[in-house]
Amino acid sequence: MMTRLLRAEFTKLFTTKLWLWLLLGAIGMTGLFVGLTIGLADSAGNPSPPLNTPEGQRNLFGVAGATSALAIVLGIIAMTGEFRHETVTPTFLATPRRGLVVTAKVIAYAIVGVGFGAVGILAELALALPWLAAKGVAVSLTGNGIPRTLIGVLLGLAVNTVLGVGIGALIRNQVAAIVGTLVYFFVIESLISALPTIRDYYKFFPGGASSGLANTYQPNVEFLAGWQSGLLLISYGVAFAALGTALTIRRDVT
Amino acid sequence: MSGQIVVSGLTKMFGPVRAVHNLSFTVAPGTVTGFLGPNGAGKTTTLRCLLGLVTPTAGTATIGGLRYVDLPQPSSTVGAVLEASSFHPARSARNHLRVICTVNGYPASRADAVLDQVGLLTVADRKVRGYSTGMRQRLGLAAALLGDPGVLVLDEPANGLDPEGIAWLRAFLRRLAADGRTVLISSHVLSEVEQTVDDIVIIDKGALVRQGNLGDLASQQGSTVVVRTPDPDRLVSALGRYDHRPGIRRRDGAVMVDGLQPAEIGHLAFLEGIELHELTTERSDLEDIFFALTGEGADR
Ligand SMILES: Nc1ncnc2c1ncn2[C@@H]1O[C@H](COP(=O)(O)OP(=O)(O)OP(=O)(O)O)[C@@H](O)[C@H]1O
Ligand SMILES: [Mg+2]
């Protein structure tokens, strides 16, 4: 039963072009961040740690995690699209046990999030490794905590995509859900991470937990340990998904 | 009874709006039943309750004794086409059906089989965005047929169809019923379904008005007497005092009376001293019955 529901979710995803656009967006965004990180590394006054330090390299290879906003949007569109186009009606007619439907979506999009992250990581490696070699910076992908950063990126994107599915189940209006979420991440969380005193709590917010998970560096901001960030982020994902599921089960589809 | 639909004491409130009110009716297996009522009568809400999409405030709606959510294989038991066109605009018809095939474990070839059945096979790979209303209705029907269900629930399937499409739909539904399927089909226009249905269930303002065999209802309802008089108000008030409480409507200055014979009306007018200019019998067509029963167009 669950296998069929998962396969159906993948069929839904791959029979429209959305995934392609978001993936291209993620590759472009990752490329841009890699370019900025390496390109500006030697400029004066750059507060980021230099590229030949472990921190610098973790930061560089953690940039694929910066596409988490796109991952959330992907999750939101996956869920709200069902309401927007009313495909939720055939979906629930085929599977009237709605809890199963939302659970399948959550699992499917966790997998999609990992795939999303994997492509981002491949893109950043393809760009960064030759570039660093040309600059004479030695990199070891197995050292300097980089494996943990990469796993953190994958896990972070998986959880963020699930978070998007949960948000979409709670706020069924697609535009409202996307705009609200982007405003939250780019305005509210940016403010939280920038304001003195308040920024000490940034580590407890979803964005801060994502950064902590990838073990990246941000000046003046402290993150929780990787495993704590991971657990916290997963808790956010599970909480939103559970809340979204509960509401989706109860709400009328008219 | 495998295909019997039973709606029992069904009530649905949307906040303060009472969409369905203590509604009970049954649909016998192997029949085509028209589910009729004016706009806003609660047809869609009732069907959505039956299909587990809307949770009733009170009462139940079951198919073969089970609520839709409890059906072991819902798509192979009940096929539904609901009013809303529920397709992703950027997905092709074939892929839309494939998603449903995947969920239910049907072979992908079923998608092509039903597309062929509804005449959409040649356009199967076009995005639904470019489909006309009639094509969407057909696609909805195709989706309902995927699991080869014994029960079909259709909400206003003729909406947006041209006369040719309606004729096609009528023949199509007749074929499905001839296979022994139970078909429940809603409409707000009786004439749309009167050639297709065996039984009708009429609701108004969320409540049952009448259920029964279409032929029986038509003969019960009998004929209408058209009366013309210079003093219609007095005639109406006289008829209102009559023991049998006949159905009275006005149309184009005439008084239309249901449930009385011309002789009875003539006698009454004679006793009251009302001058009559016309006293004729008109076999009431089904649309009139529908109006009479749902109170639309009645002189109230
Ligand atoms: N989601 C909703 N929220 C609030 N009220 C609703 C909702 N859905 C339906 N209603 C109300 O319930 C009543 C019945 O609506 P319903 O759609 O069931 O009627 P209908 O018989 O299908 O009408 P139509 O012939 O126009 O399709 C109407 O008064 C409608 O406004
Ligand atoms: Mg309706």
XYZ file of C-alpha atoms and ligand atoms in Angstrom:
586
model
C 0.000 0.000 0.000
C 2.621 2.522 1.083
C 4.892 1.550 -1.815
C 2.108 2.284 -4.284
C 1.362 5.609 -2.646
C 5.048 6.548 -2.766
C 5.284 5.599 -6.431
C 2.183 7.668 -7.121
C 3.794 10.678 -5.428
C 6.854 10.336 -7.643
C 4.640 9.963 -10.711
C 2.827 13.165 -9.739
C 6.120 14.987 -9.243
C 7.717 13.896 -12.484
C 4.659 14.374 -14.721
C 4.831 18.153 -14.414
C 7.864 20.339 -15.014
C 8.029 22.002 -11.609
C 10.790 19.755 -10.277
C 12.988 20.618 -13.250
C 12.689 24.373 -12.719
C 13.342 24.138 -9.015
C 16.297 21.840 -9.579
C 17.777 24.190 -12.175
C 17.194 27.010 -9.714
C 19.000 25.074 -7.004
C 21.946 24.325 -9.303
C 22.125 27.981 -10.329
C 21.916 29.169 -6.742
C 24.577 26.718 -5.601
C 26.836 27.749 -8.463
C 26.360 31.391 -7.574
C 27.220 30.836 -3.922
C 30.261 28.726 -4.805
C 31.360 31.490 -7.151
C 30.914 34.159 -4.494
C 32.592 32.128 -1.789
C 35.690 31.302 -3.833
C 35.726 34.458 -5.916
C 35.617 36.791 -2.918
C 37.787 34.623 -0.670
C 40.899 36.715 -1.170
C 39.296 40.143 -1.164
C 40.142 42.409 1.714
C 37.755 42.659 4.659
C 35.975 39.390 3.922
C 34.875 38.094 7.330
C 34.558 34.493 6.158
C 37.270 32.069 7.197
C 39.932 31.522 4.477
C 39.504 28.615 2.083
C 42.579 26.761 3.308
C 41.080 26.396 6.790
C 38.668 23.572 7.755
C 35.990 26.196 8.617
C 36.392 27.823 5.245
C 36.056 24.537 3.413
C 33.058 23.454 5.460
C 31.409 26.759 4.619
C 32.155 26.288 0.952
C 30.756 22.783 0.783
C 27.794 23.708 2.921
C 26.474 26.268 0.398
C 24.285 23.635 -1.261
C 22.264 23.829 1.952
C 21.427 27.445 1.123
C 18.880 26.111 -1.359
C 16.710 25.057 1.578
C 14.260 27.836 0.705
C 13.726 26.177 -2.675
C 13.345 22.802 -0.977
C 10.647 24.235 1.281
C 8.912 25.786 -1.716
C 9.002 22.411 -3.466
C 7.322 20.795 -0.465
C 4.760 23.582 -0.216
C 3.843 23.362 -3.896
C 3.583 19.575 -3.692
C 0.972 19.854 -0.957
C -0.868 23.077 -1.817
C -0.950 22.094 -5.501
C -3.357 19.322 -4.532
C -5.734 21.904 -3.107
C -5.113 24.562 -5.730
C -5.879 22.257 -8.635
C -8.355 20.222 -6.593
C -6.452 17.055 -7.385
C -6.941 16.373 -3.699
C -10.402 15.108 -4.649
C -9.167 12.238 -6.885
C -6.291 11.681 -4.466
C -8.614 11.187 -1.493
C -11.117 9.220 -3.566
C -8.353 6.759 -4.414
C -7.069 6.720 -0.830
C -9.765 7.816 1.594
C -7.448 7.193 4.539
C -5.938 10.629 4.340
C -3.302 10.008 6.989
C -1.690 7.515 4.611
C -1.694 10.061 1.793
C 0.057 12.756 3.812
C 2.488 10.228 5.294
C 3.376 9.029 1.799
C 3.925 12.621 0.700
C 6.172 13.285 3.689
C 8.289 10.189 3.024
C 8.396 10.780 -0.732
C 9.468 14.389 -0.306
C 12.115 13.494 2.286
C 13.609 11.296 -0.443
C 13.128 14.045 -3.029
C 14.896 16.471 -0.650
C 17.881 14.149 -0.419
C 17.988 13.880 -4.212
C 17.709 17.663 -4.475
C 20.672 18.008 -2.080
C 22.693 15.357 -3.906
C 22.367 17.245 -7.188
C 23.320 20.492 -5.434
C 26.383 18.837 -3.903
C 27.430 17.395 -7.262
C 27.073 20.869 -8.770
C 29.170 22.480 -6.076
C 31.861 19.792 -6.301
C 31.977 20.083 -10.086
C 32.570 23.798 -9.800
C 34.636 24.066 -6.617
C 37.113 21.192 -6.956
C 38.715 22.268 -10.270
C 38.636 25.902 -9.167
C 40.348 25.189 -5.836
C 42.892 22.962 -7.581
C 43.657 25.808 -9.958
C 44.165 28.141 -6.989
C 46.448 25.593 -5.390
C 44.197 25.026 -2.354
C 44.411 21.448 -1.144
C 41.057 19.825 -0.291
C 40.292 16.475 1.185
C 36.630 15.570 0.982
C 37.078 12.947 3.657
C 38.643 15.251 6.217
C 38.109 18.601 7.939
C 34.583 17.634 8.954
C 33.440 17.920 5.347
C 31.633 14.536 5.236
C 29.530 15.709 8.162
C 28.786 18.971 6.418
C 27.654 17.130 3.298
C 25.467 14.731 5.269
C 24.107 17.752 7.126
C 23.230 19.387 3.802
C 21.361 16.284 2.636
C 19.515 15.786 5.912
C 18.760 19.498 6.148
C 17.235 19.608 2.682
C 15.238 16.439 3.337
C 13.782 17.911 6.521
C 13.166 21.310 4.935
C 11.242 19.699 2.074
C 9.125 17.827 4.623
C 8.675 21.085 6.504
C 7.296 22.544 3.261
C 4.827 19.669 2.921
C 3.686 20.306 6.502
C 3.339 24.058 5.937
C 1.378 23.354 2.748
C -1.023 21.100 4.623
C -1.578 23.810 7.226
C -1.854 26.768 4.845
C -3.641 25.408 1.810
C -3.449 28.646 -0.155
C -0.359 28.190 -2.316
C 0.573 31.827 -2.763
C 0.046 32.663 0.903
C 2.090 29.661 2.002
C 5.020 30.432 -0.299
C 5.078 34.165 0.322
C 4.701 33.682 4.064
C 7.498 31.149 4.197
C 9.905 33.177 2.063
C 9.217 36.302 4.103
C 9.812 34.274 7.218
C 13.155 32.872 6.086
C 14.548 35.873 4.259
C 13.235 38.680 6.412
C 12.353 37.425 9.856
C 15.131 34.884 10.267
C 17.681 37.272 8.739
C 16.661 39.868 11.299
C 16.835 37.359 14.108
C 20.318 36.305 13.086
C 21.502 39.907 12.755
C 20.148 41.638 15.852
C 22.350 41.521 18.937
C 20.970 39.538 21.903
C 18.146 38.126 19.798
C 20.659 36.373 17.546
C 21.742 34.230 20.502
C 18.449 32.406 20.023
C 18.780 32.063 16.254
C 20.207 28.579 16.733
C 16.787 27.405 17.906
C 14.993 28.523 14.745
C 14.626 26.263 11.674
C 17.144 28.263 9.615
C 19.640 28.297 12.480
C 19.168 24.579 13.008
C 19.809 23.977 9.284
C 23.068 25.938 9.487
C 24.101 24.174 12.691
C 23.411 20.844 11.063
C 25.717 21.612 8.150
C 28.278 22.941 10.668
C 28.818 26.138 8.695
C 30.223 29.375 10.029
C 28.513 32.710 10.378
C 30.242 35.646 12.075
C 28.876 36.437 15.541
C 26.332 33.632 15.483
C 26.563 30.484 17.552
C 24.895 27.274 16.473
C 23.956 24.187 18.389
C 26.066 21.073 17.941
C 25.374 19.190 14.724
C 23.343 16.395 16.282
C 21.331 18.830 18.402
C 20.590 20.974 15.352
C 19.650 17.838 13.436
C 17.239 16.664 16.114
C 15.757 20.127 16.466
C 15.227 20.479 12.712
C 13.687 17.010 12.487
C 11.381 17.952 15.361
C 10.224 21.011 13.420
C 9.639 18.852 10.353
C 7.750 16.192 12.300
C 5.703 18.767 14.207
C 4.583 20.580 11.055
C 3.929 17.338 9.206
C 1.918 15.920 12.130
C -0.090 19.105 12.583
C -0.685 19.312 8.841
C -1.784 15.681 8.729
C -4.175 16.117 11.644
C -5.803 19.120 9.988
C -5.926 17.481 6.569
C -7.719 14.475 8.034
C -10.367 16.644 9.644
C -10.991 19.326 7.058
C -13.782 18.970 4.537
C -12.836 18.801 0.873
C -15.462 20.882 -0.892
C -26.512 -5.755 -0.930
C -23.289 -4.928 -2.676
C -24.153 -1.808 -4.591
C -26.869 -0.312 -2.431
C -26.406 3.290 -1.435
C -28.050 4.222 1.850
C -28.183 7.793 3.097
C -29.601 7.908 6.578
C -30.411 10.944 8.683
C -27.664 12.892 6.965
C -27.106 16.434 8.201
C -24.261 18.765 7.259
C -23.716 22.210 8.683
C -21.141 24.561 7.189
C -20.920 26.896 10.149
C -24.414 28.386 10.337
C -25.375 27.145 6.848
C -27.460 23.992 6.904
C -26.497 22.411 3.588
C -28.157 19.035 4.226
C -30.902 18.438 6.753
C -31.815 14.994 8.081
C -31.759 13.483 4.599
C -32.555 9.797 4.093
C -32.904 7.864 0.855
C -31.718 4.654 -0.747
C -30.487 3.820 -4.211
C -31.178 0.265 -5.327
C -28.380 -1.718 -6.976
C -28.641 -1.988 -10.719
C -30.734 1.149 -11.189
C -30.011 4.583 -12.546
C -31.197 7.162 -10.068
C -31.487 10.874 -10.716
C -30.566 13.037 -7.733
C -32.388 16.277 -8.335
C -32.752 19.632 -6.709
C -32.410 23.317 -7.518
C -29.088 25.139 -7.131
C -27.870 25.063 -3.560
C -30.213 22.220 -2.606
C -27.324 20.226 -1.126
C -26.689 17.672 -3.873
C -22.944 18.149 -4.076
C -22.631 18.196 -0.302
C -24.584 14.941 -0.008
C -22.431 13.238 -2.659
C -19.247 14.487 -1.021
C -20.444 13.079 2.310
C -21.140 9.765 0.577
C -17.591 9.766 -0.819
C -15.889 10.555 2.473
C -14.715 13.995 1.355
C -16.983 15.882 3.723
C -17.619 14.732 7.278
C -21.332 14.727 8.100
C -22.478 16.662 11.141
C -24.908 13.820 11.833
C -26.141 10.678 10.109
C -24.426 8.290 7.739
C -24.031 7.562 4.070
C -22.944 4.062 3.084
C -22.268 1.993 0.008
C -23.014 -1.693 0.361
C -23.283 -1.113 4.096
C -19.843 0.443 4.442
C -18.746 4.036 4.735
C -16.515 5.053 1.816
C -13.428 5.250 4.059
C -14.036 1.676 5.182
C -14.275 0.235 1.673
C -11.415 -2.218 1.146
C -10.966 -1.157 -2.482
C -12.765 2.142 -2.951
C -11.785 2.793 -6.582
C -12.888 -0.680 -7.652
C -16.178 -0.295 -5.798
C -17.277 3.258 -6.536
C -16.330 5.535 -9.397
C -17.041 9.204 -8.872
C -17.084 12.288 -11.060
C -17.501 15.433 -9.033
C -18.482 18.865 -10.194
C -15.079 20.458 -9.775
C -12.666 19.703 -12.567
C -9.898 18.240 -10.490
C -6.920 18.002 -12.793
C -3.461 19.475 -12.699
C -3.440 21.757 -15.758
C 0.145 20.894 -16.673
C -0.358 17.128 -16.514
C -1.559 15.107 -19.502
C -4.756 13.083 -19.333
C -2.842 9.848 -19.617
C -0.517 10.779 -16.755
C -3.438 11.919 -14.611
C -4.949 8.467 -14.989
C -1.597 6.754 -14.480
C -1.268 8.332 -11.054
C -4.594 6.765 -10.075
C -3.547 3.430 -11.643
C -0.358 3.461 -9.598
C -2.154 4.136 -6.315
C -4.598 1.319 -6.929
C -2.153 -1.107 -8.475
C -3.986 -1.210 -11.803
C -1.870 -1.889 -14.883
C -0.996 1.278 -16.809
C -2.869 -0.160 -19.791
C -6.140 0.553 -17.934
C -5.519 4.254 -18.526
C -5.573 3.767 -22.295
C -8.548 1.440 -22.084
C -10.759 4.013 -20.336
C -9.454 6.868 -22.494
C -10.598 4.856 -25.470
C -13.965 4.231 -23.805
C -14.646 7.958 -23.420
C -13.133 8.882 -26.765
C -10.061 10.753 -25.543
C -7.350 8.362 -26.678
C -6.158 10.550 -29.536
C -5.619 13.548 -27.242
C -4.310 11.553 -24.271
C -0.898 13.197 -24.206
C -2.127 16.761 -24.344
C -1.985 18.804 -21.190
C -5.357 19.120 -19.493
C -4.905 22.909 -19.582
C -5.902 22.794 -23.243
C -9.007 20.660 -22.706
C -12.518 21.943 -23.265
C -15.174 21.566 -20.580
C -16.631 18.570 -22.339
C -13.227 16.901 -22.614
C -12.680 17.440 -18.885
C -16.029 15.857 -18.120
C -15.010 12.874 -20.217
C -11.655 12.674 -18.474
C -13.421 12.720 -15.114
C -15.609 9.890 -16.309
C -12.541 7.995 -17.525
C -10.969 8.328 -14.079
C -14.152 7.012 -12.464
C -14.148 3.974 -14.747
C -10.506 2.973 -14.106
C -11.359 0.447 -11.426
C -14.360 -0.929 -13.332
C -16.610 -0.118 -10.356
C -20.129 -1.439 -9.860
C -21.338 1.902 -8.504
C -21.008 5.245 -10.256
C -21.646 8.594 -8.618
C -21.807 11.540 -10.987
C -22.314 15.144 -9.946
C -23.836 17.203 -12.766
C -21.989 15.290 -15.485
C -23.908 17.073 -18.221
C -22.679 20.519 -17.154
C -20.879 22.219 -19.974
C -21.735 19.532 -22.512
C -23.209 20.480 -25.851
C -26.341 18.638 -27.071
C -24.179 16.114 -28.872
C -22.163 15.552 -25.707
C -25.333 15.123 -23.669
C -26.633 12.539 -26.121
C -23.309 10.737 -25.940
C -23.384 10.814 -22.120
C -26.945 9.525 -22.039
C -26.089 6.564 -24.255
C -22.923 5.952 -22.280
C -24.727 5.879 -18.933
C -27.417 3.620 -20.337
C -24.724 1.174 -21.423
C -23.159 1.260 -17.976
C -26.524 0.626 -16.362
C -27.267 -2.178 -18.819
C -24.157 -3.914 -17.425
C -25.980 -3.951 -14.093
C -24.180 -1.037 -12.479
C -25.718 1.267 -9.922
C -25.646 4.841 -11.169
C -26.447 7.911 -9.091
C -26.478 11.062 -11.166
C -27.220 14.548 -9.905
C -28.717 17.375 -11.886
C -30.671 20.542 -11.342
C -32.527 20.005 -14.622
C -34.885 17.042 -14.697
C -35.112 16.967 -18.482
C -31.378 16.328 -18.616
C -31.739 12.974 -16.909
C -35.365 11.971 -17.409
C -34.513 9.783 -20.388
C -31.753 8.032 -18.481
C -33.065 7.386 -14.987
C -35.346 4.757 -13.483
C -35.794 6.398 -10.113
C -35.533 9.921 -8.836
C -34.662 11.447 -5.492
C -35.662 15.086 -5.237
C -34.266 17.326 -2.524
C -34.755 20.976 -1.735
C -33.065 23.110 0.922
C -31.145 20.062 2.094
C -34.218 17.950 2.799
C -35.914 15.122 0.921
C -38.932 16.165 -1.122
C -39.759 12.937 -2.901
C -38.215 9.632 -3.794
C -39.591 7.042 -6.112
C -39.902 5.502 -9.507
C -40.050 8.155 -12.197
C -43.048 6.596 -13.964
C -44.982 6.226 -10.713
C -44.307 9.792 -9.729
C -45.438 11.043 -13.098
C -48.729 9.159 -12.918
C -49.298 10.070 -9.251
C -48.760 13.647 -10.095
C -51.332 13.199 -12.835
C -52.421 16.043 -14.993
C -52.738 19.746 -14.526
C -55.939 21.663 -15.143
C -55.531 25.069 -16.749
C -58.226 27.528 -15.697
C -58.737 31.030 -17.082
C -60.977 33.442 -15.325
C -61.310 37.246 -15.080
C -61.138 36.835 -11.293
C -58.215 34.518 -10.581
C -57.744 35.728 -6.995
C -61.203 34.608 -5.946
C -60.706 31.250 -7.671
C -57.384 30.711 -5.909
C -58.859 31.566 -2.511
C -61.836 29.288 -3.174
C -59.525 26.459 -4.206
C -57.448 27.126 -1.084
C -60.477 26.349 1.054
C -61.031 23.076 -0.773
C -60.623 19.926 1.361
C -58.119 18.179 -0.905
C -55.669 21.098 -0.824
C -54.834 21.006 -4.516
C -51.528 22.299 -5.913
C -52.043 25.787 -7.309
C -49.701 27.780 -9.512
C -50.155 30.716 -11.823
C -48.787 30.912 -15.308
C -49.421 33.635 -17.899
C -52.541 34.802 -16.125
C -53.941 31.281 -15.931
C -54.433 29.287 -12.742
C -52.820 25.855 -12.899
C -54.396 23.288 -10.613
C -52.903 19.909 -9.733
C -54.836 17.139 -8.010
C -58.386 18.066 -9.066
C -60.529 17.001 -12.014
C -61.906 19.703 -14.386
C -65.431 18.781 -13.299
C -64.612 19.404 -9.625
C -63.135 22.803 -10.437
C -66.072 23.711 -12.679
C -68.494 22.734 -9.930
C -66.629 24.773 -7.343
C -66.603 27.817 -9.650
C -70.303 27.425 -10.266
C -71.035 27.304 -6.518
C -68.858 30.387 -5.913
C -70.266 32.204 -8.891
C -66.892 32.633 -10.594
C -66.905 33.200 -14.307
C -64.657 30.757 -16.258
C -63.194 31.325 -19.734
C -61.117 28.207 -20.058
C -61.029 24.839 -18.331
C -58.599 22.460 -19.995
C -56.449 19.554 -18.997
C -52.758 19.635 -19.678
C -50.712 16.505 -19.190
C -48.038 17.833 -16.905
C -44.568 17.155 -18.133
C -41.855 16.120 -15.765
C -40.337 19.539 -15.514
C -43.610 20.796 -14.068
C -43.593 17.998 -11.516
C -40.113 18.987 -10.523
C -41.126 22.618 -10.169
C -44.242 21.695 -8.269
C -42.339 19.477 -5.857
C -39.458 21.819 -5.191
C -41.755 24.773 -4.940
C -39.964 26.709 -7.668
C -42.240 28.898 -9.686
C -45.107 28.195 -7.295
C -47.387 31.059 -6.413
C -46.470 31.673 -2.825
N -17.622 24.726 1.829
C -18.792 25.348 2.075
N -18.847 26.313 3.009
C -20.002 26.943 3.285
N -21.166 26.672 2.693
C -21.190 25.729 1.759
C -19.995 25.007 1.395
N -20.320 24.123 0.432
C -21.642 24.276 0.200
N -22.173 25.242 1.005
C -23.584 25.657 1.044
O -24.365 24.518 1.196
C -25.560 24.611 0.420
C -25.666 23.422 -0.492
O -24.642 23.483 -1.463
P -24.394 22.348 -2.542
O -23.177 22.726 -3.293
O -24.407 21.028 -1.866
O -25.680 22.492 -3.460
P -25.999 21.819 -4.874
O -27.331 21.160 -4.728
O -24.879 20.969 -5.288
O -26.151 23.082 -5.819
P -25.781 23.269 -7.378
O -26.918 22.758 -8.175
O -25.644 24.751 -7.495
O -24.494 22.551 -7.627
C -25.481 25.941 -0.294
O -26.243 26.869 0.463
C -24.029 26.299 -0.241
O -23.860 27.694 -0.196
Mg -23.609 21.020 -6.882
